[in-house]
mmCIF file of C-alpha atoms in Angstrom:
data_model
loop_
_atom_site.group_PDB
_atom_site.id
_atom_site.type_symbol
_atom_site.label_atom_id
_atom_site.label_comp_id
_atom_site.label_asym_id
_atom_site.label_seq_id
_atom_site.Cartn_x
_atom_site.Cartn_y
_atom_site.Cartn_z
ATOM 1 C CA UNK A 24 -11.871 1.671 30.020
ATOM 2 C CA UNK A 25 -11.689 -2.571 30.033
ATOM 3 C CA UNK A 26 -10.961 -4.010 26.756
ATOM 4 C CA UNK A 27 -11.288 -6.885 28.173
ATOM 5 C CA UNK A 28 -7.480 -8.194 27.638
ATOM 6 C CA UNK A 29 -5.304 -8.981 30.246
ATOM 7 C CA UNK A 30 -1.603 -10.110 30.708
ATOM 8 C CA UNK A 31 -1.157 -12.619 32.972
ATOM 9 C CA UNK A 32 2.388 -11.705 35.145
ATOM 10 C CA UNK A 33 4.509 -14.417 36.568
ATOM 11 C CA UNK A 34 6.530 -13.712 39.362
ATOM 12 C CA UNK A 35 8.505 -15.986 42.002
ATOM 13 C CA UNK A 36 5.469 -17.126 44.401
ATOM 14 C CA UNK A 37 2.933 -14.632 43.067
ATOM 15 C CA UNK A 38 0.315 -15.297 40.128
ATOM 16 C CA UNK A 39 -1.847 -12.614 39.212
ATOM 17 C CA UNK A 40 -3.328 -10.750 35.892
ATOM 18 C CA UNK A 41 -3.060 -7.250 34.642
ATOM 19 C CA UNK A 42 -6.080 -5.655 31.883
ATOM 20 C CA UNK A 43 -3.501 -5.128 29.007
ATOM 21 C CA UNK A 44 -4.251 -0.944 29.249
ATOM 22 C CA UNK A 45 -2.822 -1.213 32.646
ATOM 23 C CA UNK A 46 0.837 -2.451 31.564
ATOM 24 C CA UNK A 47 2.514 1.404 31.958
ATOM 25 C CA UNK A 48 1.956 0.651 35.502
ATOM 26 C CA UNK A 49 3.151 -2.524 35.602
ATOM 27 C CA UNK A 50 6.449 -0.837 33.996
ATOM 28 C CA UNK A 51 6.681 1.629 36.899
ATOM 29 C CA UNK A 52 6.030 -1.600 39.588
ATOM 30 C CA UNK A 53 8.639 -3.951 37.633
ATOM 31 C CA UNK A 54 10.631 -2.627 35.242
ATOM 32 C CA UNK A 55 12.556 -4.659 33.040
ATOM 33 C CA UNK A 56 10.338 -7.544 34.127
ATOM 34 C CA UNK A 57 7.492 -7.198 31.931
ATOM 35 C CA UNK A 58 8.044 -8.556 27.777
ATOM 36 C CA UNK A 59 4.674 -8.162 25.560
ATOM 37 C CA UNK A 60 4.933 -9.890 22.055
ATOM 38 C CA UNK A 61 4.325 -7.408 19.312
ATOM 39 C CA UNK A 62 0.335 -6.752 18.155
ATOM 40 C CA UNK A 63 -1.276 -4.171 15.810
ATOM 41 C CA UNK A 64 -1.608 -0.866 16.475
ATOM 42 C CA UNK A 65 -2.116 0.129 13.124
ATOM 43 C CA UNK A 66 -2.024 -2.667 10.560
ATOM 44 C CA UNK A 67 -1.269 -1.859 6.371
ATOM 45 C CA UNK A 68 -4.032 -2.524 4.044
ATOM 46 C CA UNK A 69 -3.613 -2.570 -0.074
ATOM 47 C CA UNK A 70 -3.886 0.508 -1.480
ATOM 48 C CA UNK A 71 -3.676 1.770 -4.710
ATOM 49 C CA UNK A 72 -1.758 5.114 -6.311
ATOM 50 C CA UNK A 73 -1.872 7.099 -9.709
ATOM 51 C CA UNK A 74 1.292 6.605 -11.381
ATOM 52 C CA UNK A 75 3.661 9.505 -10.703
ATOM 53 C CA UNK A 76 2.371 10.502 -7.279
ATOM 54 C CA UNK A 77 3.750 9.799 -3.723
ATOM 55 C CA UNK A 78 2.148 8.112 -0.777
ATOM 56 C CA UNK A 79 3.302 7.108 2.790
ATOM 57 C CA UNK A 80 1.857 3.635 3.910
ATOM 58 C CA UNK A 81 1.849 3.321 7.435
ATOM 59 C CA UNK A 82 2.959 0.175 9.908
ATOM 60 C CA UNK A 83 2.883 0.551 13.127
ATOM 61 C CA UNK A 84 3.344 -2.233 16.299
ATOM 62 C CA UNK A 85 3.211 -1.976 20.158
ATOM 63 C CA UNK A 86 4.605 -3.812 22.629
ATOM 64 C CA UNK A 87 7.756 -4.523 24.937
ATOM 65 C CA UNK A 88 10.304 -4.091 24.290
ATOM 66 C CA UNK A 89 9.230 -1.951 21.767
ATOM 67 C CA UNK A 90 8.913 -3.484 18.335
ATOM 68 C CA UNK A 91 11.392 -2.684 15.351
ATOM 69 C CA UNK A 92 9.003 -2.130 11.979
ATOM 70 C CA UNK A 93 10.758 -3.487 8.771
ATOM 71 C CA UNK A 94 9.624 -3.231 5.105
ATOM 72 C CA UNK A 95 10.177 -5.473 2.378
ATOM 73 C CA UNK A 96 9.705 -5.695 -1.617
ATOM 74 C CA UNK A 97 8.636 -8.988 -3.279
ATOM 75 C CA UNK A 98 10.721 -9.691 -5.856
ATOM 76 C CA UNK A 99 9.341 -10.866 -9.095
ATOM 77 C CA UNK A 100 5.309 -11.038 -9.843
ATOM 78 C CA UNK A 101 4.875 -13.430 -6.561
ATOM 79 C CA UNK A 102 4.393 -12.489 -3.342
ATOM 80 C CA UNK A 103 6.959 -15.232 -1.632
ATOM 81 C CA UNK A 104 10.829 -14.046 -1.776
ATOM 82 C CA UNK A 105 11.078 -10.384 -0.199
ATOM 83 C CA UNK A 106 14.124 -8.132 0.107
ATOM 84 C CA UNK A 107 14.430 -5.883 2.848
ATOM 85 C CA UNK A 108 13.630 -1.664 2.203
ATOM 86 C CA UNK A 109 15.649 0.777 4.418
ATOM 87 C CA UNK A 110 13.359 2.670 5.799
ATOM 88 C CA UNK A 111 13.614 5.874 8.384
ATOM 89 C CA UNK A 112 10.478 5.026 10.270
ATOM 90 C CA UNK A 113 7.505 2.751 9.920
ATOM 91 C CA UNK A 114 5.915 4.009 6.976
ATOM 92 C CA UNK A 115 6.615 3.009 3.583
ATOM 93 C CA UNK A 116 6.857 6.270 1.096
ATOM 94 C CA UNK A 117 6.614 6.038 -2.632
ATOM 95 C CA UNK A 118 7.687 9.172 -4.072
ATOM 96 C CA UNK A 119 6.498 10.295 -7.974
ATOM 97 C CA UNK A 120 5.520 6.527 -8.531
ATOM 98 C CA UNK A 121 6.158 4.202 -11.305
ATOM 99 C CA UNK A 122 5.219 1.040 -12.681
ATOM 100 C CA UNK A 123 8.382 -0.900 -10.949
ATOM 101 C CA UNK A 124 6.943 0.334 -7.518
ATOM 102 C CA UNK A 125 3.805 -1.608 -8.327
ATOM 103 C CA UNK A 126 3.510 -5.227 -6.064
ATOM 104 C CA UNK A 127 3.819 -7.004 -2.868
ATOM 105 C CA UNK A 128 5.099 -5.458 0.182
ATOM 106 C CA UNK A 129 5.681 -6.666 3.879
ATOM 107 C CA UNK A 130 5.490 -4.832 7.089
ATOM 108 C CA UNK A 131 7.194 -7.160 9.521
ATOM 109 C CA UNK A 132 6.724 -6.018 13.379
ATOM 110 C CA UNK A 133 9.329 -7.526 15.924
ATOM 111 C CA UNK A 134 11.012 -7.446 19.058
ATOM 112 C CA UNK A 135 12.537 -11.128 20.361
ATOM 113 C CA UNK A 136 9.418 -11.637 21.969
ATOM 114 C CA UNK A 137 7.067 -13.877 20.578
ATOM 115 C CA UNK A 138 7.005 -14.935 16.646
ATOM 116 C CA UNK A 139 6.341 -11.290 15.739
ATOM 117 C CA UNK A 140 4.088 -10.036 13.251
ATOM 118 C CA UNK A 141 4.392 -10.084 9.790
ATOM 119 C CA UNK A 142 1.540 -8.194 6.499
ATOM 120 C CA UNK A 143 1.785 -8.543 3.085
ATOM 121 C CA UNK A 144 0.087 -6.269 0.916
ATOM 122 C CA UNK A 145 -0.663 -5.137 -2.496
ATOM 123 C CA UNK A 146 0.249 -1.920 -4.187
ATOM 124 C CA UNK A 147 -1.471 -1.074 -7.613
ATOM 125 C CA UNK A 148 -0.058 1.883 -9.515
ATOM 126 C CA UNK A 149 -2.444 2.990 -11.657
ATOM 127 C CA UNK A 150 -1.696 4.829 -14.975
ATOM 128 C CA UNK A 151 -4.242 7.371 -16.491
ATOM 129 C CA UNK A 152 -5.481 7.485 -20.194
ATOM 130 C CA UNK A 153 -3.227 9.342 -22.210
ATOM 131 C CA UNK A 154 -2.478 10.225 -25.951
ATOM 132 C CA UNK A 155 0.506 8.469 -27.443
ATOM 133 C CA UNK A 156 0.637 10.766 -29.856
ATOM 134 C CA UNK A 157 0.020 14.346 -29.933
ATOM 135 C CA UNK A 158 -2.757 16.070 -32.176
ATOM 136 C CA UNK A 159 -2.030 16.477 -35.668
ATOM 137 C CA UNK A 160 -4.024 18.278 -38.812
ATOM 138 C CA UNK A 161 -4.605 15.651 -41.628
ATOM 139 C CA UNK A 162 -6.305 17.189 -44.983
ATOM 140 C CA UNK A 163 -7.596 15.282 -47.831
ATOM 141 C CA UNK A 164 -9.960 16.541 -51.098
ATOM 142 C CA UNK A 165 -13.222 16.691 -50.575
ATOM 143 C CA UNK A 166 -15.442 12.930 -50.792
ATOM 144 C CA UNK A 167 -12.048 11.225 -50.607
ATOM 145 C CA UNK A 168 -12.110 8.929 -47.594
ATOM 146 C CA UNK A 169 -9.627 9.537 -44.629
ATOM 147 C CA UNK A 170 -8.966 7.328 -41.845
ATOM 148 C CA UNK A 171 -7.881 8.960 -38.538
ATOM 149 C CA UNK A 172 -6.292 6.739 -35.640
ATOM 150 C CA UNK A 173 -6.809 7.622 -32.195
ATOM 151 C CA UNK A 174 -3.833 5.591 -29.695
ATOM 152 C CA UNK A 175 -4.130 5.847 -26.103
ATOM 153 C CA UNK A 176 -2.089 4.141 -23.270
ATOM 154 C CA UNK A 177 -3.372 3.364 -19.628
ATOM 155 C CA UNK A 178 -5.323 1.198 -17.218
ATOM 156 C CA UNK A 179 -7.908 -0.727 -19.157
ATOM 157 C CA UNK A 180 -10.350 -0.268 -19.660
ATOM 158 C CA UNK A 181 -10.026 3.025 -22.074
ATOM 159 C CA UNK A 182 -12.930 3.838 -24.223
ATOM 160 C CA UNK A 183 -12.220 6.458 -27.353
ATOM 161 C CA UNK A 184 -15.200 8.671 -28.485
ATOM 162 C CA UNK A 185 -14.926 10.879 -31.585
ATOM 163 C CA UNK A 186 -16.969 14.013 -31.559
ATOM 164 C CA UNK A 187 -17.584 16.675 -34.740
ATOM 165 C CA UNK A 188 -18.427 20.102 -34.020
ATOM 166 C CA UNK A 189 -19.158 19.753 -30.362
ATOM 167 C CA UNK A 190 -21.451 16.613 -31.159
ATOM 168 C CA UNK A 191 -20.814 13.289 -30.569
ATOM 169 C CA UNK A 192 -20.064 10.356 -33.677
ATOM 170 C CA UNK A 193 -21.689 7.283 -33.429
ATOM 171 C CA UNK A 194 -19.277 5.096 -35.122
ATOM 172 C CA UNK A 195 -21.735 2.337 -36.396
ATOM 173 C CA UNK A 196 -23.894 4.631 -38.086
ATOM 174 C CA UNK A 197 -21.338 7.026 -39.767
ATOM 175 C CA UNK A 198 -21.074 7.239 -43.329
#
């Protein structure tokens, strides 16, 4: 298969051009020889997660020599001042996340040749409706008015319906 790429190889008195797929051979002919900047092999993308579950965001580079992956946090609400994440491999794992994981993140791709590659994306963590209190039994004499409050906490948006005996309230006509 062509993709169409090629490297172009210098050597002492010889000038010549390899398709990109082709560079394990040119290993085996020249070892030690051959340098190929870092490029993509599978690039991050923003993503999103429900707060308290884990995810593994993957960054991964090719080239020669072969490219060290590093991950960074943005500090702060911007994306421009980054601290480096240790890391075992090239993915990024969030485990049970919370709202402080939520933000920027870089996958940076080097290996001395070349200006490298650097990706910033976004993670969201996304929190689910809940109650912030639990269910309680309020009582009141009969024709007396009662007010009942209904809190929730989450994502917007959050809509609240009210339902009596297994039918549905519509607020603006209730009396």
């Amino acid at each position: 298969m062509h993709t169409g790429r090629e490297l172009l190889i210098l050597l002492p008195f010889l000038l010549f051009s390899i398709p990109f797929h082709s560079l394990r051979y040119a290993f085996a002919l020249w070892p030690g020889h051959v340098s190929v900047a870092p490029r993509w092999s599978y690039e991050p993308m923003d993503t999103a997660i429900m707060l308290g579950n884990t995810i593994s965001i993957n960054c991964e580079a090719e080239g020669y020599p072969i490219p060290t992956i590093t991950w960074f946090k943005g500090q702060g609400k911007g994306s421009k001042d980054f601290k480096p994440l240790s890391m075992r491999n090239h993915s990024l794992l969030l485990n049970l996340a919370t709202d402080n994981d939520e933000g920027y993140y870089m996958c940076q791709a080097t290996n001395e040749i070349g200006a490298g590659l650097k990706k910033t994306i976004r993670i969201n963590v996304n929190e689910p409706a809940r109650f912030e209190q639990s269910a309680r039994n309020i009582s009141s004499r009969r024709n007396d008015p009662v007010t009942l409050d209904c809190r929730a906490k989450g994502d917007e948006p959050i809509t609240i319906g009210w339902t009596q005996n297994n039918g549905r309230i519509d607020l603006n006509n209730f009396r």
